[in-house]
XYZ file of C-alpha atoms in Angstrom:
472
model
C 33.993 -33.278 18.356
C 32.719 -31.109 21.011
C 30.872 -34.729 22.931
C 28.650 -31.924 25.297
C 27.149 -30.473 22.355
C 26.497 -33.543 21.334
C 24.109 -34.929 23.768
C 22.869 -31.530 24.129
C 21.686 -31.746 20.442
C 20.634 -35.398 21.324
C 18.443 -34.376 24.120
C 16.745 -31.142 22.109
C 16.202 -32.979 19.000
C 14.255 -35.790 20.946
C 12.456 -33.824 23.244
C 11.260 -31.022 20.925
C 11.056 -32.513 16.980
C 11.972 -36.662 17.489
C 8.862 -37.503 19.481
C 6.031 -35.857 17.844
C 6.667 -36.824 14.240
C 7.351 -40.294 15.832
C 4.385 -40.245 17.951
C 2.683 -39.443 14.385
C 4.130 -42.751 13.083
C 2.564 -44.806 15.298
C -0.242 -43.723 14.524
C -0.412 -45.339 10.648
C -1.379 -48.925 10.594
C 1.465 -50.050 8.497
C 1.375 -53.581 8.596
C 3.918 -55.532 6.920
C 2.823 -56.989 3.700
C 2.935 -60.749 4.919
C 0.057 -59.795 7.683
C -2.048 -57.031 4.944
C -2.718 -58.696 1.672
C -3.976 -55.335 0.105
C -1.171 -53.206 1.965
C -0.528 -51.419 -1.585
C -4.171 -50.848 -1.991
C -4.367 -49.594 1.887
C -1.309 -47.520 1.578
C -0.181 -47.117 4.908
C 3.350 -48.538 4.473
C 3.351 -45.891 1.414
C 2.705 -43.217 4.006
C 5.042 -44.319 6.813
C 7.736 -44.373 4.209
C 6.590 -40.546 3.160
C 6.120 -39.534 6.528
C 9.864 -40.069 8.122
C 11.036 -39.282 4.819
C 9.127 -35.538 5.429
C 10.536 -35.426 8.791
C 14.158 -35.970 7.509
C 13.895 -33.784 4.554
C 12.358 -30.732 7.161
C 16.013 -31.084 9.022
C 18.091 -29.403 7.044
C 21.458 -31.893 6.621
C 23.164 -30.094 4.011
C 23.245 -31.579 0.605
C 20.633 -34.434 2.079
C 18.695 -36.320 -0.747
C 15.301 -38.078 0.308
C 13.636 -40.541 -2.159
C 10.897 -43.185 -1.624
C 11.764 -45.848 -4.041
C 8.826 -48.601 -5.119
C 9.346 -51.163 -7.589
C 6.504 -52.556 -9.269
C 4.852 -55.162 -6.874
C 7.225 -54.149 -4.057
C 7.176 -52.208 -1.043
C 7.994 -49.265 -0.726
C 11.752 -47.798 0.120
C 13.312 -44.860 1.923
C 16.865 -43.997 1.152
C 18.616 -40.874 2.818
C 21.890 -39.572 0.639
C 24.128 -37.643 3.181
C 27.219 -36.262 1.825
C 30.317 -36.680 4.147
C 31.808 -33.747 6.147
C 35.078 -31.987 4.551
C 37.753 -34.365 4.456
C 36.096 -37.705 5.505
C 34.799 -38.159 1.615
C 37.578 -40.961 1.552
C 36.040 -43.144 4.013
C 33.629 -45.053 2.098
C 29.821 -45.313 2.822
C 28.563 -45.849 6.533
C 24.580 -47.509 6.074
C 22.448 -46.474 8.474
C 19.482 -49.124 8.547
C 15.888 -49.803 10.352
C 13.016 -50.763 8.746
C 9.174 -48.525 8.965
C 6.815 -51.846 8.774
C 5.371 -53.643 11.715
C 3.428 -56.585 13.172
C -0.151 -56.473 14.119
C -1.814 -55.720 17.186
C -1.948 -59.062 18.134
C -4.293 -59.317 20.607
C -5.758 -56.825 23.822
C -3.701 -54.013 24.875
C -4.058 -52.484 28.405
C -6.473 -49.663 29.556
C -5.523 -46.465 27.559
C -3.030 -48.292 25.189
C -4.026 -49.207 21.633
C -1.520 -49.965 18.644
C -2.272 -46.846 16.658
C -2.030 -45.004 19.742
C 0.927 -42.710 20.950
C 0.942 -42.959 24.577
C 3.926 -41.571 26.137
C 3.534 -42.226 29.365
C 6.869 -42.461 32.881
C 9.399 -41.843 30.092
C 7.970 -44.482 27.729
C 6.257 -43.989 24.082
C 3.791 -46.699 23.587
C 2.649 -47.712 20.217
C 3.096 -50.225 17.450
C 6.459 -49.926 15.672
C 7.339 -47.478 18.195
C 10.575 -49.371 19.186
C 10.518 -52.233 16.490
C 11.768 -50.062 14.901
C 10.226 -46.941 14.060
C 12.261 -44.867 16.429
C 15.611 -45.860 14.116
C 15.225 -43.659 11.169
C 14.847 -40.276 14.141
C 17.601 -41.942 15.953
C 19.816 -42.260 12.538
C 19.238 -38.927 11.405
C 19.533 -37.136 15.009
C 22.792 -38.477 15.109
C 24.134 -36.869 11.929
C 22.553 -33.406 12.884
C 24.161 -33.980 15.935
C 27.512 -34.729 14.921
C 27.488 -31.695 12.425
C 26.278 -29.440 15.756
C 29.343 -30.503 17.512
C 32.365 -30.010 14.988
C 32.274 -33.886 14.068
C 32.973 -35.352 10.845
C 31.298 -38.388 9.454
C 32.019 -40.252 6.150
C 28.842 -39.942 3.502
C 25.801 -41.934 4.842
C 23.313 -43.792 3.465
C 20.130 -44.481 5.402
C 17.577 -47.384 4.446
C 14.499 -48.306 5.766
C 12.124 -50.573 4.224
C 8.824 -51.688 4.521
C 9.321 -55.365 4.496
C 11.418 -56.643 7.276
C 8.873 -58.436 9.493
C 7.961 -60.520 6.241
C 11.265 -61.525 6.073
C 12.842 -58.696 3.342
C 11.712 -60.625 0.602
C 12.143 -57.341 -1.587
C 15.448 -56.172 -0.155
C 17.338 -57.761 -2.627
C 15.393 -56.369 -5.647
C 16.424 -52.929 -4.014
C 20.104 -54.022 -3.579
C 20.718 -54.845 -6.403
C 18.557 -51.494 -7.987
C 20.494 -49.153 -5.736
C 24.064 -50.676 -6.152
C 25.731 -47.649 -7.472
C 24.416 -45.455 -5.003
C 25.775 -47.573 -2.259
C 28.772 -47.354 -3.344
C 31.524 -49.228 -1.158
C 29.940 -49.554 2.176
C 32.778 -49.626 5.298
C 30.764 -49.187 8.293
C 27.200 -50.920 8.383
C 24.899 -49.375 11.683
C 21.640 -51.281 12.122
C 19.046 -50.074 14.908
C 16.803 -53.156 14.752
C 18.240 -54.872 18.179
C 18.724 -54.324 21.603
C 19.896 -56.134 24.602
C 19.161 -57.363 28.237
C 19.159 -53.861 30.071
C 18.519 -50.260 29.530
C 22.021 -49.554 31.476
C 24.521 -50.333 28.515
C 24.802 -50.211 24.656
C 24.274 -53.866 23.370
C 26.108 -54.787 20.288
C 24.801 -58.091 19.237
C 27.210 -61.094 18.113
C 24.721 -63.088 16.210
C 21.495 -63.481 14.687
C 19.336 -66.668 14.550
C 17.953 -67.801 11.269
C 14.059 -68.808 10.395
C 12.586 -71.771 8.849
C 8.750 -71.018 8.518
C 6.620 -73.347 6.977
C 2.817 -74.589 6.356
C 2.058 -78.332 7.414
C -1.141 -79.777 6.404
C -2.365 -83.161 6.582
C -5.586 -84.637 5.385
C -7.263 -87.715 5.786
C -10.742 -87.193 4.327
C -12.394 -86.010 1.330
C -14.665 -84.495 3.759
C -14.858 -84.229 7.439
C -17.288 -87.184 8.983
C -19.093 -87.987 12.085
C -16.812 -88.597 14.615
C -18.307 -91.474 16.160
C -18.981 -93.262 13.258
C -15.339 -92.443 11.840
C -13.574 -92.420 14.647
C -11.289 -96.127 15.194
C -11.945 -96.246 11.213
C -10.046 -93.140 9.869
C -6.429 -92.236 11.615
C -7.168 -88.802 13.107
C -5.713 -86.005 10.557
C -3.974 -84.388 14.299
C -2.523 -87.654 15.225
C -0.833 -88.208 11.290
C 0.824 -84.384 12.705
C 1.881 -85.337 16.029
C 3.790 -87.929 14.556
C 4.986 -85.960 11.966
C 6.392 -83.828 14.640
C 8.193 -85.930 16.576
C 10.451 -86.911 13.768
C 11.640 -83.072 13.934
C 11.748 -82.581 17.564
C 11.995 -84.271 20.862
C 8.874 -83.443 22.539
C 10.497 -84.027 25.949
C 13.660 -82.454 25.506
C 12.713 -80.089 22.689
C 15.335 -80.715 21.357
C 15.112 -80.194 17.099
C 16.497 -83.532 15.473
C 16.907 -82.206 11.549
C 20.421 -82.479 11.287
C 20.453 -79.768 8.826
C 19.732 -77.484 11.631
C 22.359 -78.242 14.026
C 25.961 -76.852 13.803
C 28.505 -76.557 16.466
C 28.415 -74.008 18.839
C 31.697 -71.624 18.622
C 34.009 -71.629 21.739
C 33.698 -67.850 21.640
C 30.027 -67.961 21.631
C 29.787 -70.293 24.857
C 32.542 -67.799 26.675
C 29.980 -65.269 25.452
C 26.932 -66.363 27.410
C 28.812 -67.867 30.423
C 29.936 -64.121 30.453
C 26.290 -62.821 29.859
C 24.421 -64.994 32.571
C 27.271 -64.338 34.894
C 26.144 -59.981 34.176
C 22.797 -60.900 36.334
C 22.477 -64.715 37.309
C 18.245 -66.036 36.319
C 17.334 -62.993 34.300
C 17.006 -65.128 31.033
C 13.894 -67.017 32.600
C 12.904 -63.869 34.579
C 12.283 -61.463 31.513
C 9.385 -63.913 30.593
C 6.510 -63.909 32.678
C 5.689 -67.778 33.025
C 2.572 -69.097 34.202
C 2.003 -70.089 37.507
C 3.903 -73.383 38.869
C 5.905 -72.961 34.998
C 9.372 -73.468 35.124
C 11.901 -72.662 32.079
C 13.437 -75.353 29.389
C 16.849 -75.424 31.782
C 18.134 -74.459 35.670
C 21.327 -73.834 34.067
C 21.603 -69.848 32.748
C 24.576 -70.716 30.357
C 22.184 -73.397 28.333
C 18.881 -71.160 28.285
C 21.228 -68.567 26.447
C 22.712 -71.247 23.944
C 19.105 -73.072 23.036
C 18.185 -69.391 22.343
C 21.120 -67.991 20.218
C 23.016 -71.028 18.801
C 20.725 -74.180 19.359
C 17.326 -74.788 16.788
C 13.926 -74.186 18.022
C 10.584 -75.158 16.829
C 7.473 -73.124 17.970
C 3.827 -73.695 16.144
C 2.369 -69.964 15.938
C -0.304 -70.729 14.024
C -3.218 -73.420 13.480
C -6.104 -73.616 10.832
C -8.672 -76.890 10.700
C -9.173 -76.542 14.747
C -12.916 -74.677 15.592
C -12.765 -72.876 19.000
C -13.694 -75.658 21.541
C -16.771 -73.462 22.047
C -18.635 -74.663 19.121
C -16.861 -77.982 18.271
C -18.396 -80.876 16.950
C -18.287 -84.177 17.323
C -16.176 -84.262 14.006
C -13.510 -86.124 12.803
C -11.685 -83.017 10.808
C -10.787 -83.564 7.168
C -6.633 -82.149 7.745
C -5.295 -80.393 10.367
C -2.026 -77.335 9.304
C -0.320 -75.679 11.187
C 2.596 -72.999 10.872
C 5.897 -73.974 12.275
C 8.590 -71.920 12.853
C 11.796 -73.214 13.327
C 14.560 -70.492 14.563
C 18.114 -72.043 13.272
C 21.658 -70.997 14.093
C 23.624 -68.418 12.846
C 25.719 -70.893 10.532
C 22.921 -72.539 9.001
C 22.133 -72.679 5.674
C 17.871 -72.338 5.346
C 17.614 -73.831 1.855
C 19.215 -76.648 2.987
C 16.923 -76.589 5.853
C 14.195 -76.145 4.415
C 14.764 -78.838 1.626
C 15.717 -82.067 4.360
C 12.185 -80.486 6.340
C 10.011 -81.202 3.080
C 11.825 -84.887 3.192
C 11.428 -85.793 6.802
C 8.045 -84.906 6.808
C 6.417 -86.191 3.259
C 8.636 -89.432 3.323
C 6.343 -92.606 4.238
C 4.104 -90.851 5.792
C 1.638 -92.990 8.322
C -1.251 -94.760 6.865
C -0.858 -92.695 3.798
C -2.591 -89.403 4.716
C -1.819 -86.729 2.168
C 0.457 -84.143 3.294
C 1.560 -81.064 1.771
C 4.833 -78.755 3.229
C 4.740 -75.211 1.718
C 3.990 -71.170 2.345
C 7.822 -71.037 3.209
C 9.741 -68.215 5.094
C 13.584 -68.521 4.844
C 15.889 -66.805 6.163
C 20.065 -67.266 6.912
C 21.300 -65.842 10.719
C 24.185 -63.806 10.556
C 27.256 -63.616 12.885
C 29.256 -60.549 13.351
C 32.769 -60.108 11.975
C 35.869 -59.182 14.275
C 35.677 -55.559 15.783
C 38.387 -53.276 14.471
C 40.797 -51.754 16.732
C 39.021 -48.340 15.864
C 35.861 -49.539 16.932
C 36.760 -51.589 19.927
C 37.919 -48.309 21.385
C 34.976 -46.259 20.380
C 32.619 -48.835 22.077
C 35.148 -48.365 25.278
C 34.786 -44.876 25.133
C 30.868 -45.093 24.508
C 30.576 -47.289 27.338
C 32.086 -44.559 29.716
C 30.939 -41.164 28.416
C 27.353 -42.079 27.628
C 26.313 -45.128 29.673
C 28.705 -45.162 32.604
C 28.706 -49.145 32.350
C 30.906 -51.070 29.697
C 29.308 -52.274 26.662
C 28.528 -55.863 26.489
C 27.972 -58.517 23.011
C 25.250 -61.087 23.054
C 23.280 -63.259 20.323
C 19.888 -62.435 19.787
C 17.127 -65.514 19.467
C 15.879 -63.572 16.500
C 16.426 -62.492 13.047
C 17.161 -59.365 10.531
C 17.806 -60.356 7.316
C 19.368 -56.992 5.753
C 22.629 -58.058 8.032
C 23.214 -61.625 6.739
C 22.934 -60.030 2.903
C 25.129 -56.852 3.886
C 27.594 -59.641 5.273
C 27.850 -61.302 1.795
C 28.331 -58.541 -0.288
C 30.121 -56.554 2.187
C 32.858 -58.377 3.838
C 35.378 -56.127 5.180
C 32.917 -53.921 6.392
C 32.396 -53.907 9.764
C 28.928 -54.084 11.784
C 26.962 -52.497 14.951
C 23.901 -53.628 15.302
C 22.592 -52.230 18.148
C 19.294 -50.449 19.215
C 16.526 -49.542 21.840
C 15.391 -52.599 21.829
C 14.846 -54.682 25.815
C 13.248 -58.107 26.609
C 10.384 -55.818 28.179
C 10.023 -53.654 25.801
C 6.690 -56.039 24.107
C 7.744 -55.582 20.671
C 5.209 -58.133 18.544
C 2.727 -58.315 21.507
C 0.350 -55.498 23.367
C 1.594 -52.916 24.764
C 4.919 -52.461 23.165
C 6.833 -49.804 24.248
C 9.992 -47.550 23.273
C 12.364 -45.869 26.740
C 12.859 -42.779 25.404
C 15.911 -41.998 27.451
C 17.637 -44.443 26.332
C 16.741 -44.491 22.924
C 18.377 -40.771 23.277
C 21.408 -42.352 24.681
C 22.088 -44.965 22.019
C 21.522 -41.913 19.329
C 24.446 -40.429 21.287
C 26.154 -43.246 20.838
C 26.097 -44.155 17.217
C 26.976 -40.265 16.764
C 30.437 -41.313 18.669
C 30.359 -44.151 16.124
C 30.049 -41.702 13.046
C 32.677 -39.179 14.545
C 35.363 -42.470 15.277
C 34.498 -43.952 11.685
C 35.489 -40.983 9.713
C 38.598 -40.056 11.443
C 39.963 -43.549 11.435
């Protein structure tokens, strides 16, 4: 393969056909299903899904098949059929994934920004779902074109993206188990969804972090009541949940106590981030911009990467029961819920999670108060096989010809759930998951923002990837 011609394909694809049909899909409002309750009746993740898959099908791979698959209730599918080059039809199925659905707005973006607004603006496309992950599907597909352009080969190729991923996939295994024979036997798995500390080098990340969501409401009244005339009477509803709380989590250390969620952390993993925070010593507390006089959970780099990849976390992200102190009475409230979100390690199993959570928290609860645990989110982390020899020299080679820095492995804080199912039912297959993805890059809050350059650098890459996979 002719590696020129193939960033010279990279580059035209991305300059001339990539960013205006992207640009395009930022501009549909296709909010995952857990955020729009009447998303089928709205449509929009219907027309993301028919938009990249028009974009695809304009490109010409020879033989490609596009289809939007939707299963009653579900959402909506893309799947990409590309039949290997000459001679690499013995090489299995490589599965291209990324996903077309995305978070809401979330708040007030910046003069001239807006989430249904392409904005490309010093080498950056702004937009909703512009890097998480809207960009993969382009990125995916440019790659095949661009291995074909160069004299490449590449084994057949499947590419999926779904509409569900930032509700947790609950409809991915409906479509698993649908499209099973067209899979076929998948050897190479190539997932766009993840990034890494720096837009110098390709990322490949180690591990994923699982999720534990889950609705906690307690109430202590019928009906809300005067709050002087209740008050010293009637255990406050928020007090019965702070409590609660601290049975699941040191609120001085942080430090989550369900024993469920712990597991030990790998020797490999540790050598991992002692290796990572040694790359560019405080940039795990700089990324975040803390408030004033804030300083981060630890001093000590190595331990900020661990209670983010390997250790459980608890965060509240959401609150109902609670006016704005703008208009608050002098109530005593009826319940108080709120959402918790506990991010668990790779290893850990989230039924079992979930199932000692329910226990800690309903068993003798104080003075009684009703409480009810439900509205659950689960999801396993994932942790990445052994690299072949094959691909360990590929990422060498990658890390020379198209960054000009070596490529490093880290564990990502968050989750994708397609990888810890592809693990199960593929296990000798091996996995990059990789992407455009950077700590700055906002995705889930305002302004979020894809670098284009590099985003044309890691197509480049996975186009290596392709090429390696089918001749090895």
């Amino acid at each position: 393969m002719d590696y020129g011609k193939v960033r010279e394909a990279v580059i035209k694809d991305w300059d001339g056909d990539v960013l205006p049909s992207l640009s395009g899909l930022v501009e549909i409002p296709a909010l995952s299903a857990a955020y729009d309750a009447a998303w089928e009746r709205n449509g929009h993740l219907r027309a993301a899904a028919d938009h990249v898959r028009d974009w695809i099908a304009s490109r010409g791979l020879p033989g490609a098949q596009c289809e939007v698959f939707q299963l009653d209730g579900r959402a909506p599918l893309l799947l990409v059929d590309v039949p290997a080059t000459t001679g690499a039809e013995a090489r299995g199925t490589v599965l291209l994934y990324g996903h077309l659905d995305k978070q809401p707005p979330l708040g007030d973006w910046s003069d001239g920004l807006g989430p249904w607004q392409p904005v490309v603006r010093d080498g950056r496309l702004y937009g909703r779902g512009a890097v998480d992950d809207g960009y993969s599907g382009y990125a995916a597909t440019t790659a095949l074109a661009a291995v074909q352009a160069a004299g490449g080969e590449h084994a057949r190729a499947i590419l999926l993206l779904e509409t569900g991923e930032e509700s947790g996939s609950p409809d991915l295994p409906a479509y698993l188990e649908h499209l099973s024979d067209r899979l076929g036997e998948v050897s190479l798995v190539v997932c766009l969804d993840a990034g890494g500390g720096d837009y110098e080098r390709m990322w490949l990340t180690a591990s994923l972090r699982g999720v534990v969501q889950a609705t906690v409401t307690v109430r202590v009244l019928e009906t809300s009541a005067h709050s002087g005339l209740a008050s010293g009477i009637v255990p406050s509803s928020f007090r019965v949940m702070r409590r609660l709380l601290d049975r699941v989590e040191d609120s001085v250390t942080g430090e989550v106590t369900v024993p469920e969620m712990n597991v030990p952390i790998p020797e490999e993993r540790r050598a991992e981030a002692e290796a990572l925070a040694a790359l560019e010593p405080g940039a795990a507390a700089r990324r975040y911009r803390l408030a004033d006089g804030m300083r981060a959970a630890s001093d000590d780099d190595v331990e900020l990467i661990l209670n983010n990849t390997w250790r459980p976390t608890l965060s509240v992200i959401g609150a109902a029961g609670l006016p704005d102190p703008a208009v608050a009475g002098a109530v005593l409230r009826a319940s108080t819920s709120l959402r918790l979100s506990f991010r668990t390690p790779p290893t850990v199993d989230a039924e079992a999670a979930r199932a000692a959570l329910v226990k800690i928290l309903t068993t003798e609860v104080p003075y009684g108060a009703q409480v009810e645990v439900g509205d659950f989110m689960l999801l396993n982390g994932w942790q990445a096989p052994a690299t072949a020899p094959w691909l360990a020299a590929t990422l060498e080679e990658i890390g020379d010809q198209v960054f000009g820095e070596p490529c490093r492995s880290l564990g990502i804080g968050g989750g994708i759930p397609f990888m810890e199912m592809l693990g199960r039912r593929y296990p000798d297959a091996q996995f990059v998951v990789t992407g455009a993805l950077g700590a700055d890059s906002n995705m889930h809050v305002p302004d979020e923002w894809l670098n284009i350059a590099f985003a044309g650098q890691v197509t480049e890459a996975v186009a290596h990837i392709l090429d390696a996979h089918a001749r090895n």
